[in-house]
Coordinates of C-alpha atoms in Angstrom, one line a residue:
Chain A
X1 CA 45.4 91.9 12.0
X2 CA 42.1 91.2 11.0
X3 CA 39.8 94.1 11.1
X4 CA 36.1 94.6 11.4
X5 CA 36.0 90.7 10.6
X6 CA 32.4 90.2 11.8
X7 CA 30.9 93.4 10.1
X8 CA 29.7 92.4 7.1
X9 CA 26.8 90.3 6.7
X10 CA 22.8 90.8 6.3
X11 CA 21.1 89.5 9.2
X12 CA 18.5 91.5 11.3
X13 CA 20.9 92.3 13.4
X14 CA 23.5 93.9 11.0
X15 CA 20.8 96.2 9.9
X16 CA 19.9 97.2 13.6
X17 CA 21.0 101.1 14.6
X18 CA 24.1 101.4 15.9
X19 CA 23.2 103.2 18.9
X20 CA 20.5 100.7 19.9
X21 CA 23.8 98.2 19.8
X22 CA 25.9 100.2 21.8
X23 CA 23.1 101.3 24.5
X24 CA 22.7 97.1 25.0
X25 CA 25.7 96.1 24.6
X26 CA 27.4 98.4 27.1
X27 CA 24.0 98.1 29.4
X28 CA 24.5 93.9 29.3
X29 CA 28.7 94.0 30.0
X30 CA 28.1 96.0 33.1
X31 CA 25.4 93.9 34.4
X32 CA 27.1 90.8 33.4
X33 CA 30.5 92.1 35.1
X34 CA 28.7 92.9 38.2
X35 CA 27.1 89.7 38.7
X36 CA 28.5 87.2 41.5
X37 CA 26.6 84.3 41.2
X38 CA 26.6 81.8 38.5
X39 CA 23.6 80.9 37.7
X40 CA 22.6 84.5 36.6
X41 CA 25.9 84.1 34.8
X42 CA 24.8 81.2 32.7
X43 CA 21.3 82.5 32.4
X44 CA 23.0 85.6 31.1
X45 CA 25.2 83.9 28.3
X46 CA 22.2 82.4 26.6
X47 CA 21.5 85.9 25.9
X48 CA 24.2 86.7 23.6
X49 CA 24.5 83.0 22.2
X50 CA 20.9 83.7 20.4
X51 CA 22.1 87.1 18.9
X52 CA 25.4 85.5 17.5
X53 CA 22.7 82.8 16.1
X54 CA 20.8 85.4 14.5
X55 CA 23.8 87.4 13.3
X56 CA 24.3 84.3 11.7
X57 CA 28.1 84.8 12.3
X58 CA 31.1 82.3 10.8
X59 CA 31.4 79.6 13.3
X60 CA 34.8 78.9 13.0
X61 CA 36.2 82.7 13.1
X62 CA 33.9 82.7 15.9
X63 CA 35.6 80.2 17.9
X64 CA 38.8 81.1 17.0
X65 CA 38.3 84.7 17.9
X66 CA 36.8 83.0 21.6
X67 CA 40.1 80.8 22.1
X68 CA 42.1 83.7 21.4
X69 CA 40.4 86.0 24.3
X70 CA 40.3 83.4 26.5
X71 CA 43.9 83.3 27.3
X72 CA 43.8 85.0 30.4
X73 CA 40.8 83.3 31.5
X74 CA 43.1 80.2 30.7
X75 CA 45.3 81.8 33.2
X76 CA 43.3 82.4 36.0
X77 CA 41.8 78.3 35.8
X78 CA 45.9 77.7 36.4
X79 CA 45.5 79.4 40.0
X80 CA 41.8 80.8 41.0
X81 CA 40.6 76.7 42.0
X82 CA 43.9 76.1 44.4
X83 CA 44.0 79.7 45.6
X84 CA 40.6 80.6 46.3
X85 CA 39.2 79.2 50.0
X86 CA 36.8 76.2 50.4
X87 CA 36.3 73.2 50.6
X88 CA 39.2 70.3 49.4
X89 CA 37.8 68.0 46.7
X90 CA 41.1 66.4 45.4
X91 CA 44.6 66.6 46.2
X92 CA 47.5 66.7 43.6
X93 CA 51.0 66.7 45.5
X94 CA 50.6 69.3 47.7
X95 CA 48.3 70.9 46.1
X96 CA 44.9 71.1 47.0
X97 CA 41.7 72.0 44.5
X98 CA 39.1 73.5 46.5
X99 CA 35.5 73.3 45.3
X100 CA 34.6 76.9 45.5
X101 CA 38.0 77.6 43.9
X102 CA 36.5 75.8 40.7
X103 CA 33.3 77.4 40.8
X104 CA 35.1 81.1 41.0
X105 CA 37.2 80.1 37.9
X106 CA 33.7 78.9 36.1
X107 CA 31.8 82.6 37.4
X108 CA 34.9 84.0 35.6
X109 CA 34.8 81.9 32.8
X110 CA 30.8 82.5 32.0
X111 CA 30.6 86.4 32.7
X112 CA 34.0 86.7 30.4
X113 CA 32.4 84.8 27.5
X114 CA 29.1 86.3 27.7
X115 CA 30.4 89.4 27.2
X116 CA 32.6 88.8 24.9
X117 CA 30.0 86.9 22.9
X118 CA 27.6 90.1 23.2
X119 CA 30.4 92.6 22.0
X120 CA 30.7 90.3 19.0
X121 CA 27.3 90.1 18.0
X122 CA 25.8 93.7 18.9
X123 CA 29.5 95.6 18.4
X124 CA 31.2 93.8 16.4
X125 CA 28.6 93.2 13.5
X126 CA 28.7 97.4 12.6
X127 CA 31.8 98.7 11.0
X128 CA 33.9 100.6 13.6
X129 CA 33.1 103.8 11.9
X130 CA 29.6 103.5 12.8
X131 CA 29.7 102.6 15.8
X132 CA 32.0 105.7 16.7
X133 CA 29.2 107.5 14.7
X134 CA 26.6 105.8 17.3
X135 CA 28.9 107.3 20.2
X136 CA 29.3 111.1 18.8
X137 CA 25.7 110.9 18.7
X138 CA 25.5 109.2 22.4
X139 CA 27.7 112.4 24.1
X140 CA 31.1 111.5 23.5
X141 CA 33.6 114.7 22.8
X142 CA 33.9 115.7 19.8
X143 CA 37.9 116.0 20.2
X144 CA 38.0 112.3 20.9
X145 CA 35.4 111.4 17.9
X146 CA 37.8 113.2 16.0
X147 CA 41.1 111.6 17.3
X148 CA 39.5 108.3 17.3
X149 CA 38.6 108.8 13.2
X150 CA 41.7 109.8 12.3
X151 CA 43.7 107.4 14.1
X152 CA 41.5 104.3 12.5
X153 CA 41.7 106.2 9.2
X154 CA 45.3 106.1 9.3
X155 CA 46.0 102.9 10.9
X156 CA 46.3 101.0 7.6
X157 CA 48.4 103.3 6.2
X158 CA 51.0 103.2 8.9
X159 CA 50.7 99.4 8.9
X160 CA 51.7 100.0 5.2
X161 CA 54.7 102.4 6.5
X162 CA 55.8 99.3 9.0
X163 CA 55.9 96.6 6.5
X164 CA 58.0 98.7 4.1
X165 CA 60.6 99.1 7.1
X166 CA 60.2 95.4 8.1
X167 CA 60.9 94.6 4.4
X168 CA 63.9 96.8 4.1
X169 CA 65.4 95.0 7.1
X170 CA 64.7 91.5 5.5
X171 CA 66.2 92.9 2.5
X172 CA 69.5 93.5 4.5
X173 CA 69.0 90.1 5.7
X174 CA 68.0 91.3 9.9
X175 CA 67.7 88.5 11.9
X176 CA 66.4 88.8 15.3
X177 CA 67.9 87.4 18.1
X178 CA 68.7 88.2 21.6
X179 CA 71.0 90.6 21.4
X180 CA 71.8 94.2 21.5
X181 CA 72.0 94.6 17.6
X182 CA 68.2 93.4 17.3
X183 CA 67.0 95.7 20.2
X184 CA 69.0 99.1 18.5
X185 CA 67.4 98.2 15.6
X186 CA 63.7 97.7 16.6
X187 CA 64.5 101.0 18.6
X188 CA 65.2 102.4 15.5
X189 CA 61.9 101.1 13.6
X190 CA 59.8 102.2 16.1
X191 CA 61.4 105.5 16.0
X192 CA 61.0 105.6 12.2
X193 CA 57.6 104.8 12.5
X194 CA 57.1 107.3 14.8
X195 CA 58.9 109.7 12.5
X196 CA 56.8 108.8 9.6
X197 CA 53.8 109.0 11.3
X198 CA 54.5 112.5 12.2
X199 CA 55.5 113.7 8.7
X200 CA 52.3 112.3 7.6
X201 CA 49.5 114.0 10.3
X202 CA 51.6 117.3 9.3
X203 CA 50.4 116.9 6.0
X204 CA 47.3 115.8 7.2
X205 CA 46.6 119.1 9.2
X206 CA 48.3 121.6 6.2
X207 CA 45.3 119.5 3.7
X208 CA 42.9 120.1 6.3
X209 CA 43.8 123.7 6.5
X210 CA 44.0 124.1 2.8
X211 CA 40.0 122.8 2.8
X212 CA 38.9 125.1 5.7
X213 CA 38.5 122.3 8.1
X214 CA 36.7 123.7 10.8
X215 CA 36.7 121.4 13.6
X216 CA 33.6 119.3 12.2
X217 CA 32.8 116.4 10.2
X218 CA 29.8 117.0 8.0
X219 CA 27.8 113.6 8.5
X220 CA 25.6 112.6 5.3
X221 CA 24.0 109.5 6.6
X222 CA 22.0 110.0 9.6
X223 CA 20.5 106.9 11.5
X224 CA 16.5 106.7 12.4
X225 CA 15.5 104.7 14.8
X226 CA 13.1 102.4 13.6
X227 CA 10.2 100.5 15.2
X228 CA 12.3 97.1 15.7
X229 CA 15.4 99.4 16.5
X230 CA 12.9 100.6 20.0
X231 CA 11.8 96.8 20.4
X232 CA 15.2 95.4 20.3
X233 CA 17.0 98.1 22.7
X234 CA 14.2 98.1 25.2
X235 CA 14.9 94.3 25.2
X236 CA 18.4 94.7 25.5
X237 CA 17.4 96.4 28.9
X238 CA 15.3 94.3 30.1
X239 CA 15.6 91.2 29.3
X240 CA 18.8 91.2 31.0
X241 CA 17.7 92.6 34.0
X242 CA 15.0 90.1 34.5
X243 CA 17.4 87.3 33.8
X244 CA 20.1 88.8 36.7
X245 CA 17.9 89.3 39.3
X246 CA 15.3 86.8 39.1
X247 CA 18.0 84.1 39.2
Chain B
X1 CA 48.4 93.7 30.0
X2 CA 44.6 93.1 29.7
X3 CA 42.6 92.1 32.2
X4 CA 39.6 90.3 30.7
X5 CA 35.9 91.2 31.1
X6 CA 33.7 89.8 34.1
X7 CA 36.8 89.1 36.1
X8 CA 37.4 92.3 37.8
X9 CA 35.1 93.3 41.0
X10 CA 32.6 96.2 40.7
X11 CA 34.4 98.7 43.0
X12 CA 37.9 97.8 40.9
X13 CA 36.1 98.6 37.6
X14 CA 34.0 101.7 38.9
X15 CA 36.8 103.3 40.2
X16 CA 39.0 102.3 37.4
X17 CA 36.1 103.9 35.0
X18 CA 36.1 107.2 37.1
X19 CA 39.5 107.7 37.1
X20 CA 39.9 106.7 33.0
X21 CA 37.3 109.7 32.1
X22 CA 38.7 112.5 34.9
X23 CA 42.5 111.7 32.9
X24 CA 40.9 112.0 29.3
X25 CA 38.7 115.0 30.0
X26 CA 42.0 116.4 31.0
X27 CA 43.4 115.1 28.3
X28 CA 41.6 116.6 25.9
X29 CA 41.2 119.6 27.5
X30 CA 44.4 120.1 27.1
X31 CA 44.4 118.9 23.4
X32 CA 44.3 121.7 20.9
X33 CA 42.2 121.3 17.6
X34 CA 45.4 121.4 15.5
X35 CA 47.3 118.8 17.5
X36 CA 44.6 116.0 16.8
X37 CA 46.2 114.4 13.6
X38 CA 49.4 114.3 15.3
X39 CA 48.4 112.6 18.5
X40 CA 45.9 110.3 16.4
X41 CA 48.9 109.3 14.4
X42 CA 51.1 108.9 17.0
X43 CA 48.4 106.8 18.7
X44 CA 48.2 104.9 15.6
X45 CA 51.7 104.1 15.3
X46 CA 51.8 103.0 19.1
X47 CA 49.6 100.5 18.1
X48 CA 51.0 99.4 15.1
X49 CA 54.2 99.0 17.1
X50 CA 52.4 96.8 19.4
X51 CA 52.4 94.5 17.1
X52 CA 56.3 93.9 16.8
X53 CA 57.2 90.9 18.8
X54 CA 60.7 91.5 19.8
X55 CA 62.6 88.1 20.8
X56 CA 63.5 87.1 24.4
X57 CA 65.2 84.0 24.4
X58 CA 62.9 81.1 23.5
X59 CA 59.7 84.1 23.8
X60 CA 59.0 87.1 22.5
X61 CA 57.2 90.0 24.2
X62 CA 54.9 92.6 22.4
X63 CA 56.4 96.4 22.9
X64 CA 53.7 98.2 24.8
X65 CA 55.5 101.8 24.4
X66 CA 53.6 103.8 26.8
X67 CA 57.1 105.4 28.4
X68 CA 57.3 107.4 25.0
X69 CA 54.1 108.4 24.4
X70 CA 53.6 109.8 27.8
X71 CA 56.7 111.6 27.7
X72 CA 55.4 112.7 24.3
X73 CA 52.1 113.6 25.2
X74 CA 51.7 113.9 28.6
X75 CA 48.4 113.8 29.7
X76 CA 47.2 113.8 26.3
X77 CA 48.7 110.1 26.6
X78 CA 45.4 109.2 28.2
X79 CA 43.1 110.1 25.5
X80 CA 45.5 108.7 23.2
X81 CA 45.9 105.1 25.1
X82 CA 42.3 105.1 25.2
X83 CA 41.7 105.5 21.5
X84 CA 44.4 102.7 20.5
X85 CA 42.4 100.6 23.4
X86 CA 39.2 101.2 22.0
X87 CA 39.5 99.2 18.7
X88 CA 40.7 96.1 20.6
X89 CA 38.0 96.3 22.6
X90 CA 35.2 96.2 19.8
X91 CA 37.2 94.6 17.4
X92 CA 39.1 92.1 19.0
X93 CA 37.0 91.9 22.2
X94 CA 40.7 92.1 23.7
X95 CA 39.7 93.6 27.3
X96 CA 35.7 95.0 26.7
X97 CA 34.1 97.5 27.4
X98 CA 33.4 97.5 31.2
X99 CA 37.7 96.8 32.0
X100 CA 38.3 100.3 29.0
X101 CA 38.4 102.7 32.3
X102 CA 40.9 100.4 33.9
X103 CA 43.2 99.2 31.0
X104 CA 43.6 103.2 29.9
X105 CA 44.6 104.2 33.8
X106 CA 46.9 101.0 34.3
X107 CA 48.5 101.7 31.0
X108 CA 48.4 106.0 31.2
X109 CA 48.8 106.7 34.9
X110 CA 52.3 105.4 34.5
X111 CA 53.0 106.8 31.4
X112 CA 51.8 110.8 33.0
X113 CA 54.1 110.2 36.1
X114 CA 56.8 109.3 33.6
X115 CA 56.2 112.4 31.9
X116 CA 56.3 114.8 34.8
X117 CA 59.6 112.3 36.0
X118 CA 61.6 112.0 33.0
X119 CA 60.6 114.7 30.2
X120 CA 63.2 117.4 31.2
X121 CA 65.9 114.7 31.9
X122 CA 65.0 113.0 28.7
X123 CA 65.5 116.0 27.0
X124 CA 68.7 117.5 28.3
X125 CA 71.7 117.7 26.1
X126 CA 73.8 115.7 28.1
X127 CA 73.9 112.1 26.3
X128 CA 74.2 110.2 29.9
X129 CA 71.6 112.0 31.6
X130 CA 68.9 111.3 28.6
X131 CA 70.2 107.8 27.9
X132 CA 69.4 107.1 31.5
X133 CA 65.9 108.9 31.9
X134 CA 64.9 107.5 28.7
X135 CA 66.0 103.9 29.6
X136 CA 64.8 104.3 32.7
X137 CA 61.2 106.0 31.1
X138 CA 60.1 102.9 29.3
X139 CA 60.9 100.9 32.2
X140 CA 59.6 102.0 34.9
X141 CA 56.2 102.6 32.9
X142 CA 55.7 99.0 32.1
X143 CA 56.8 98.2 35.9
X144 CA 54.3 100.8 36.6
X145 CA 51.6 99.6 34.4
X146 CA 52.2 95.4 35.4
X147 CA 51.9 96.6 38.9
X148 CA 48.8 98.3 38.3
X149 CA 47.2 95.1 37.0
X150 CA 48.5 93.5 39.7
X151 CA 46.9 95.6 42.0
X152 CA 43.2 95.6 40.5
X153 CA 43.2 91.7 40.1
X154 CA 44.6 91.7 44.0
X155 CA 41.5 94.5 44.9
X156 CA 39.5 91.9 43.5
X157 CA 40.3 89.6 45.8
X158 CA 42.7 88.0 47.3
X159 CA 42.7 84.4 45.8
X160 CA 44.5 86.4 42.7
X161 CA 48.0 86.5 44.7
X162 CA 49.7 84.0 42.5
X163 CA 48.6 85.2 39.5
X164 CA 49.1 88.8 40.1
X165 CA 53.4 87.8 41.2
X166 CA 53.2 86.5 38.4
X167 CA 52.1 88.4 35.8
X168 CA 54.7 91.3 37.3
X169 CA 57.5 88.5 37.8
X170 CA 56.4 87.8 33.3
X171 CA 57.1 91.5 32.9
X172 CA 60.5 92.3 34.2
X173 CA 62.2 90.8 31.0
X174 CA 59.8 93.2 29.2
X175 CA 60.5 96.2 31.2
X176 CA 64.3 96.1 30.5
X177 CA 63.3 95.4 26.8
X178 CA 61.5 98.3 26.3
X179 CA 63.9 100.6 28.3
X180 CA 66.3 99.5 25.7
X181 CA 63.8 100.3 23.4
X182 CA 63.0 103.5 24.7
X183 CA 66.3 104.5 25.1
X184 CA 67.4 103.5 21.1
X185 CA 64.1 105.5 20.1
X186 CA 64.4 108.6 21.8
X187 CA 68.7 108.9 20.5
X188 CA 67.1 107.9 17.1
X189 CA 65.0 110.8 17.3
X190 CA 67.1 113.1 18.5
X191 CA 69.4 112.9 15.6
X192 CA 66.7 112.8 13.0
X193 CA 63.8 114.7 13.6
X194 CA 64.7 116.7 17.2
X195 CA 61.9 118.5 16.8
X196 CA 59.3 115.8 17.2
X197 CA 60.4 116.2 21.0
X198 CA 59.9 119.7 21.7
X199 CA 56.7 119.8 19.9
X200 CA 54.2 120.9 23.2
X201 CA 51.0 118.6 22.6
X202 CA 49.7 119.4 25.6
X203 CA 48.9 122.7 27.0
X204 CA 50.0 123.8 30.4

């Protein structure tokens, strides 16, 4: 589980404010999703392709990362081009492939990666922290700011808590297999982890207490938006747009 | 269980949205300030055990747990799904930002109507009676769930038939898993730390 993998770097657009990211990436996904034709698709991903040029991101994690989301669009290529109607361009057995079928599956394909590639460069180049800072400061609740924080602060640690249990079970030599034993016993892990998990937000909430946590997180570093933070949002919006509906 | 982005159709993804925020906003109304570490952690151990690939034969299927946590949580379950959801969706791009809204229902609806189906039988004394809700809690949430994505790729149009049997014919062998899985975790629980299950995370 590799985290944030995409954060660190020093490009332009790693120093960009997080809430300029956030306003275009979320503004470019819903376009993008709500697309139907495929030129405007493709004309769309060239979009995102220049920012993950300019985030000068790892090619190889990048791909990787893309293979591994694409499995569902790998999924739909096995039925969208003999499911959907139109026209029959080659048979195999007694199925047919039907032209439109294959350009559905590509409409798919395009938006998918597009946005994908766009939450990589714009989200995915800010450590998660701030870019949950960028949304307390965009109107989400506090309560879920605060459950979100907590529950990324801690997610290490209980990943820490599961590989101690995982190793305890190698220790007793736990082989898993099909079979009643191996399901009790991941029942059981799960439910130690669960147990765990519990003991620890107790003492969580009992430190907090102790500190005279109020409800609020103090924030010391406070983003301005700079002069290339208003260009590059206001071209996230537009640019976009004009790309959509002109094509 | 995720549907990718730009696949779904707008009125799928708006409604999907609009139903995500009405279940969180209840969520967290109904979320006290003191309960928030818990539920975080809780949600943060969901995930973590969603990680645990649990053997099937010649497979192996990820546990999704939302049975549990619903009858945990309740309608704080939604919230809580979204929050594990949200990380995969900036960090792993694993279902984006526009599908968020219909990932957290097809995942929480099902685990709020197994709260309000299974909580008091789950937690009744009688061994048989909560051996079955509970087995039958983490199944019928993932049956629940897979038809759910089912139904939005189907919404979407209907050239998605095949796929959508299939991805609910792929999740039977997971449904009895984690009503096994349910089932061993809520007895587990109930010998060592009963009081994890009468904790009231949401109010009424």
């Amino acid at each position: 589980m590799k985290l944030e993998e995409f954060a660190t770097g020093n490009s332009f657009i790693h120093h960009l404010d997080p809430r300029g990211k956030v306003v275009a990436a979320a503004f470019f996904s819903g376009l993008v999703s709500l697309t139907q034709s495929l030129t405007a698709a493709l004309a769309a991903l060239v979009l995102p392709v220049i920012l993950v040029a300019l985030a000068r991101l790892d090619f190889k994690r990048l791909m990787t990362r893309l293979a591994v989301v694409n499995g569902f669009i790998l999924f739909t290529w096995f039925f969208i081009p003999f499911t959907f109607p139109g026209r029959v361009i080659y048979s195999i057995g007694p199925l047919d492939i039907h032209w439109e079928g294959v350009l559905y599956a590509c409409l798919l394909t395009v938006k998918s990666n597009a946005i994908i590639l766009a939450l990589i460069a714009l989200l995915g180049t800010s450590p998660v922290l701030d870019v949950v800072h960028a949304l307390s400061h965009l109107g989400v609740p506090d309560k879920l700011v605060h459950l979100f924080f907590f529950c990324f602060r801690y997610l290490h640690t209980i990943r820490e808590e599961y590989h101690k249990l995982s190793e305890a079970l190698k220790v007793r030599s736990f082989r898993p297999g099909t079979n009643l034993h191996t399901y009790r016993t991941y029942a059981y892990l799960v439910g130690m982890l669960l147990v765990r998990s519990f003991h620890r937000s107790q003492r969580i909430l009992e430190a907090l207490k102790c500190r005279g946590f109020s409800g609020r997180f103090y924030i010391l570093h406070h983003y301005q938006m700079k002069r290339r933070d208003y260009l590059f949002t206001s071209c996230g919006l537009v640019l976009p747009c004009l790309l959509v509906f002109i094509l | 269980m995720h549907i990718s982005e730009g696949v779904l159709a707008a009125p799928v993804l708006l409604v999907g949205a609009a139903l995500g925020l009405a279940g969180t906003a209840v969520g967290l109304k109904k979320l006290d300030y003191d309960r928030i570490p818990q539920v975080a952690l809780l949600a943060a151990a969901s995930f973590v055990a969603s990680f645990i690939h649990v053997p099937i034969g010649p497979a192996s299927v990820h546990l999704v747990l939302n049975g549990i946590l619903g009858v945990m949580l309740g309608w704080v379950a939604f919230p809580a799904i979204l929050i594990s959801l949200f990380p995969q969706a900036i960090m792993f791009q694993f279902g984006g930002l526009t599908v968020l809204g219909v990932t957290t229902c097809n995942m929480a609806l099902p685990a709020v109507l197994g709260y309000y189906a299974f909580s008091a039988g789950i937690r009744s004394p009688k061994p048989f009676v909560s051996g079955l809700c509970s087995f039958l809690c983490g199944f019928v949430a993932i049956l629940l769930s897979s038809l759910a994505v089912a139904g939005c790729l189907v919404l979407t149009g209907g050239s998605f038939w095949a796929g959508a049997k299939m991805i609910v014919l792929a999740h039977i062998p997971v449904m009895f898993i984690e009503g096994f899985i349910t089932l061993g975790c809520v007895r587990f629980l109930k010998k060592v730390k009963p009081e994890m299950l009468e904790v009231v995370y949401a109010r009424p």
